[in-house]
Amino acid sequence: MTSTRATLLHVAERAGVSLASTSRALHGTGASKAMVERVHAAAAELGYSVDAIGRSLRMKKTFQIAFAVADIGNPVYVEMMRGIHEVLAPHGFRVVVMTTGDTADSAAELVRSLNSGFVDGMIIIPLRTDDRLIAEIQQAPVPVVVIGRAMSDHGVSSVSTDSAAGIGAAVEHVRSRGRRRIGFLNGPLDTTPGESRQRGFDAAARTAELIETEIADDFTVAAGLDAARRLFARASGPAEQLDAVVAANDLLAIGAIRAAREFGLKVPEDVVMTGMDDTELGRVFLPSLTSVSLGSTARGRAAAELVLGLTDDPDQPARQVAVGPELIVRESTTDGSAL
């Protein structure tokens, strides 16, 4: 049977379930996982596809959720997107990836564009936040969930983590490895992650013998390489040479490892390195990167569950979800004996 001839009734007959159950399974509206798999298998066998336009018109939904991030190339956002997709796909929603830009104004304009009705909700990770952006989120015609900072004071549902505590855990870890001359490689301080991670480092490293901080222009490998070169050049004497670098994310840490090699330093023998975000890239890099996991996939799932609930009931109160940090020890801080 071809896709032009197959109908919903044919799929129901092939799956051996009622027409109503078939519709629920295909549209992601209340069917069990087993029922969804059974109906989708029958639809695939018959070459049946859902009429997405007709479905949207009938239900007055686009069945699309926007995922808005500052840098679509950052691997941490890819891992979040996996978690988002895992939650939304069984309910028939597609994920539309968008970029916020690197300013609060550009993020606010993106939220404002929701008035055109191209999605049923948005999950956004703004790099920078101001009053205008918060106001646009509060006034948005569809639900908006924020990942990155708690928004309870503004009546906005959000998923947050304690990256300051995560940086503190990284500092304590390198100190436990006998390192006392610690450098911190951070991104721009006027960003949400830059501010919180600097605060965490300042609180944790007060008793180190030597503290050096360098601010990268961005949270990328290239920016980390440039900033780490400046960091190592400034602390190049025997008494000032750093024996540990804590980076604000994995991409900065990978850039720092390259810079260390340029200065003739071995990782982890001469200088240990830590990152943050526990990305797949950091796991496969040589040496594999000790990193603070902020639960990227878990945060994506939590945000998707929040936005899904709000699309069903926009009047429900705002909810806040927190995902704690976890230090993952790998080769960049140990010779393998502690793994």
XYZ file of C-alpha atoms in Angstrom:
339
model
C 0.000 0.000 0.000
C 1.462 3.406 -0.940
C 1.523 6.501 1.251
C -1.146 8.147 -0.971
C -3.593 5.326 -0.286
C -2.877 4.602 3.364
C -5.277 6.229 5.813
C -5.541 6.466 9.579
C -8.136 3.687 9.460
C -5.699 1.408 7.628
C -3.053 2.034 10.285
C -5.539 1.300 13.069
C -6.534 -1.990 11.433
C -2.920 -3.033 10.896
C -1.995 -2.184 14.510
C -5.144 -3.890 15.832
C -6.239 -0.897 17.936
C -9.056 1.606 17.840
C -9.057 4.644 15.575
C -8.941 6.939 18.617
C -5.943 5.120 20.086
C -4.156 5.296 16.735
C -4.717 9.038 16.545
C -3.427 9.574 20.092
C -0.333 7.480 19.408
C 0.539 9.323 16.200
C -0.127 12.746 17.686
C 1.616 12.165 21.005
C -1.444 12.895 23.128
C -1.680 10.367 25.937
C -0.839 6.999 24.418
C 1.459 4.546 26.221
C 4.988 3.932 24.969
C 4.050 0.425 23.842
C 1.023 1.758 21.962
C 3.117 4.468 20.292
C 5.686 1.911 19.116
C 2.999 -0.454 17.828
C 1.134 2.230 15.892
C 4.274 3.815 14.471
C 5.476 0.419 13.276
C 2.154 -0.111 11.466
C 2.319 3.394 9.958
C 5.856 2.804 8.724
C 4.881 -0.527 7.200
C 2.009 1.085 5.306
C 3.942 4.216 4.373
C 1.479 6.425 6.246
C 2.535 9.921 7.332
C 0.708 12.407 9.529
C -0.722 15.468 7.779
C 1.208 17.993 9.863
C -0.481 21.063 8.385
C -3.961 19.665 8.853
C -3.104 18.562 12.380
C -1.835 22.040 13.274
C -4.955 23.693 11.892
C -7.269 21.327 13.743
C -5.501 21.630 17.080
C -4.389 25.268 16.699
C -0.785 24.305 17.473
C 2.431 24.329 15.473
C 3.884 21.374 17.433
C 7.223 23.164 17.370
C 9.327 24.312 20.349
C 12.196 26.762 19.840
C 15.555 26.101 21.488
C 17.471 29.395 21.521
C 21.186 29.496 22.365
C 24.049 31.950 21.911
C 26.362 29.564 20.016
C 24.864 26.618 18.130
C 28.371 25.150 17.763
C 28.910 24.731 21.512
C 28.776 20.993 22.334
C 27.044 21.592 25.664
C 23.987 22.837 23.783
C 24.009 19.741 21.570
C 23.783 17.569 24.686
C 20.954 19.718 26.035
C 19.124 19.374 22.716
C 19.289 15.593 23.003
C 17.533 15.766 26.362
C 14.937 18.182 25.004
C 14.232 15.959 22.007
C 13.871 12.870 24.225
C 11.027 14.540 26.116
C 9.276 16.373 23.270
C 9.412 13.839 20.424
C 7.022 11.272 21.986
C 4.460 14.074 22.227
C 4.763 14.951 18.548
C 6.819 18.138 18.975
C 9.763 19.155 16.811
C 12.713 21.188 18.105
C 13.611 24.353 16.165
C 17.151 25.563 16.952
C 17.734 29.319 16.921
C 20.486 31.717 17.988
C 20.001 34.451 20.574
C 23.069 36.444 19.565
C 25.507 37.584 22.243
C 23.568 40.559 23.658
C 20.505 40.842 25.865
C 18.893 43.083 23.238
C 19.215 40.463 20.495
C 17.771 37.822 22.822
C 14.878 40.155 23.689
C 14.142 40.701 19.978
C 14.069 36.949 19.447
C 11.583 36.486 22.293
C 9.516 39.348 20.887
C 9.323 37.525 17.540
C 7.248 34.821 19.225
C 4.259 37.055 18.466
C 4.359 35.710 14.896
C 3.172 32.330 16.180
C 5.795 30.076 14.601
C 6.257 27.935 17.751
C 4.199 26.828 20.736
C 6.939 27.602 23.264
C 10.604 28.434 23.736
C 13.524 27.179 25.806
C 16.149 29.899 25.937
C 19.699 30.137 27.315
C 20.542 33.849 27.275
C 24.223 34.656 27.617
C 23.358 38.070 29.031
C 20.167 39.175 30.776
C 18.638 42.574 31.469
C 15.266 44.034 32.478
C 14.030 44.317 28.894
C 14.707 40.651 28.161
C 12.960 39.592 31.368
C 9.955 41.768 30.472
C 9.741 40.227 26.987
C 9.813 36.734 28.493
C 7.087 37.644 30.981
C 4.891 39.101 28.203
C 5.520 36.398 25.604
C 2.361 34.949 23.984
C 3.668 31.387 24.429
C 5.488 29.734 27.356
C 9.212 30.541 27.711
C 11.507 28.506 29.973
C 14.973 29.814 30.863
C 18.027 27.595 31.339
C 21.010 29.069 33.154
C 19.718 31.078 36.085
C 16.891 30.876 38.597
C 13.982 33.158 37.649
C 11.691 32.673 40.636
C 11.758 36.390 41.446
C 10.330 37.146 38.002
C 7.591 34.507 37.832
C 9.348 32.653 35.001
C 9.932 28.897 34.913
C 13.624 28.072 34.856
C 16.286 25.376 35.158
C 19.437 26.428 36.984
C 22.657 24.969 38.329
C 25.284 26.095 40.843
C 28.305 26.634 38.614
C 30.016 28.671 41.354
C 29.991 25.586 43.570
C 31.201 23.551 40.602
C 34.250 25.783 40.163
C 34.842 25.480 43.898
C 34.878 21.692 43.560
C 37.425 21.950 40.745
C 39.700 24.177 42.851
C 39.500 21.795 45.800
C 40.314 18.898 43.490
C 43.510 20.454 42.089
C 44.548 21.399 45.618
C 44.062 17.759 46.639
C 46.555 16.892 43.905
C 49.147 19.053 45.695
C 48.827 22.063 43.371
C 49.115 25.510 44.950
C 49.779 27.956 42.073
C 46.394 28.121 40.403
C 45.294 30.035 37.320
C 41.688 30.657 36.365
C 40.648 30.959 32.737
C 37.228 32.572 32.483
C 34.975 33.972 29.781
C 33.472 37.498 29.717
C 32.476 38.640 33.196
C 29.321 40.425 32.014
C 27.751 37.075 31.124
C 25.736 34.850 33.440
C 28.276 31.973 33.407
C 31.285 34.319 33.586
C 30.005 36.143 36.664
C 28.987 33.039 38.612
C 32.157 31.087 37.827
C 34.417 34.002 38.754
C 32.572 34.290 42.050
C 33.093 30.582 42.701
C 36.819 30.749 41.938
C 37.409 33.856 44.062
C 35.769 32.196 47.053
C 37.581 28.865 46.670
C 41.132 29.973 45.808
C 41.767 32.514 48.560
C 44.349 30.372 50.339
C 46.359 29.376 47.245
C 50.025 30.422 47.177
C 49.596 32.110 43.806
C 46.429 33.108 41.982
C 46.292 34.333 38.388
C 43.146 35.099 36.383
C 42.789 35.694 32.662
C 39.572 36.655 30.914
C 38.986 35.236 27.437
C 36.981 37.131 24.833
C 34.535 34.248 24.481
C 33.865 30.709 25.733
C 35.526 29.042 22.701
C 38.669 26.986 22.070
C 40.279 29.806 20.055
C 39.560 32.390 22.765
C 40.872 29.960 25.396
C 44.101 29.446 23.469
C 44.735 33.196 23.205
C 43.895 33.863 26.851
C 45.956 30.901 28.106
C 48.977 32.135 26.155
C 48.702 35.434 28.033
C 48.233 33.560 31.306
C 51.336 31.383 30.899
C 53.454 34.254 29.572
C 52.636 36.345 32.633
C 53.426 33.501 35.061
C 56.582 32.121 33.444
C 59.242 32.466 36.179
C 60.240 29.457 38.327
C 58.412 30.792 41.362
C 55.402 31.995 39.385
C 54.876 29.087 37.000
C 51.352 27.789 37.397
C 50.883 24.148 38.308
C 47.088 24.131 37.811
C 44.567 25.833 35.535
C 40.855 25.810 36.254
C 38.838 26.765 33.154
C 35.272 28.026 33.075
C 34.269 25.510 30.417
C 35.685 22.577 28.466
C 36.375 24.585 25.313
C 38.538 27.077 27.220
C 40.353 24.177 28.909
C 41.139 22.515 25.586
C 42.587 25.794 24.330
C 44.646 26.014 27.533
C 46.089 22.517 27.033
C 47.295 23.559 23.571
C 48.851 26.712 25.033
C 50.582 24.712 27.783
C 52.222 22.515 25.170
C 53.469 25.611 23.339
C 55.198 26.664 26.568
C 56.819 23.235 26.949
C 54.514 22.165 29.783
C 53.124 18.644 30.083
C 49.562 17.940 31.202
C 49.100 16.673 33.881
C 52.744 16.291 34.975
C 53.647 20.003 35.003
C 50.223 21.581 35.074
C 46.840 19.978 35.718
C 43.731 21.207 33.905
C 40.021 21.170 34.658
C 37.041 22.253 32.596
C 33.322 22.583 33.099
C 30.286 21.121 31.271
C 31.615 17.555 30.851
C 31.204 17.613 27.067
C 31.767 14.668 24.748
C 34.685 16.572 23.210
C 36.381 16.780 26.610
C 35.839 13.075 27.209
C 37.607 12.009 23.998
C 40.353 14.669 24.047
C 43.918 13.615 24.883
C 44.428 13.817 27.753
C 40.783 13.269 28.622
C 39.521 16.269 30.533
C 38.631 16.398 34.209
C 35.447 18.445 34.176
C 32.539 19.593 36.305
C 29.311 18.174 34.921
C 26.375 20.558 35.130
C 23.945 17.893 33.924
C 23.462 19.248 30.403
C 21.149 16.457 29.267
C 19.251 16.498 32.565
C 18.767 20.262 32.327
C 17.493 19.874 28.773
C 15.000 17.236 29.859
C 13.815 19.338 32.800
C 13.307 22.404 30.602
C 11.384 20.356 28.036
C 9.103 18.956 30.727
C 8.445 22.473 32.012
C 7.608 23.917 28.599
C 5.490 20.885 27.716
C 3.463 21.339 30.898
C 2.985 25.021 30.165
C 1.754 24.369 26.627
C -0.933 22.132 28.147
C -1.780 24.596 30.940
C -0.387 28.130 30.439
C -1.946 29.290 33.717
C -0.001 26.945 35.984
C 2.469 28.690 38.332
C 6.111 29.094 37.389
C 8.371 26.272 38.532
C 12.083 26.223 39.329
C 14.312 23.166 38.819
C 17.915 22.962 40.061
C 20.493 20.445 38.807
C 23.606 20.086 40.974
C 27.231 20.007 39.739
C 29.399 16.861 39.810
C 33.169 16.654 39.369
C 34.270 13.976 36.891
C 37.972 13.090 37.290
C 39.951 12.094 34.173
C 43.500 12.134 32.814
C 44.130 15.894 32.777
C 44.512 15.948 36.579
C 45.807 12.458 37.307
C 48.290 9.899 36.033
C 45.538 7.281 36.041
C 46.054 5.899 39.534
C 43.085 7.858 40.895
C 40.686 7.108 38.060
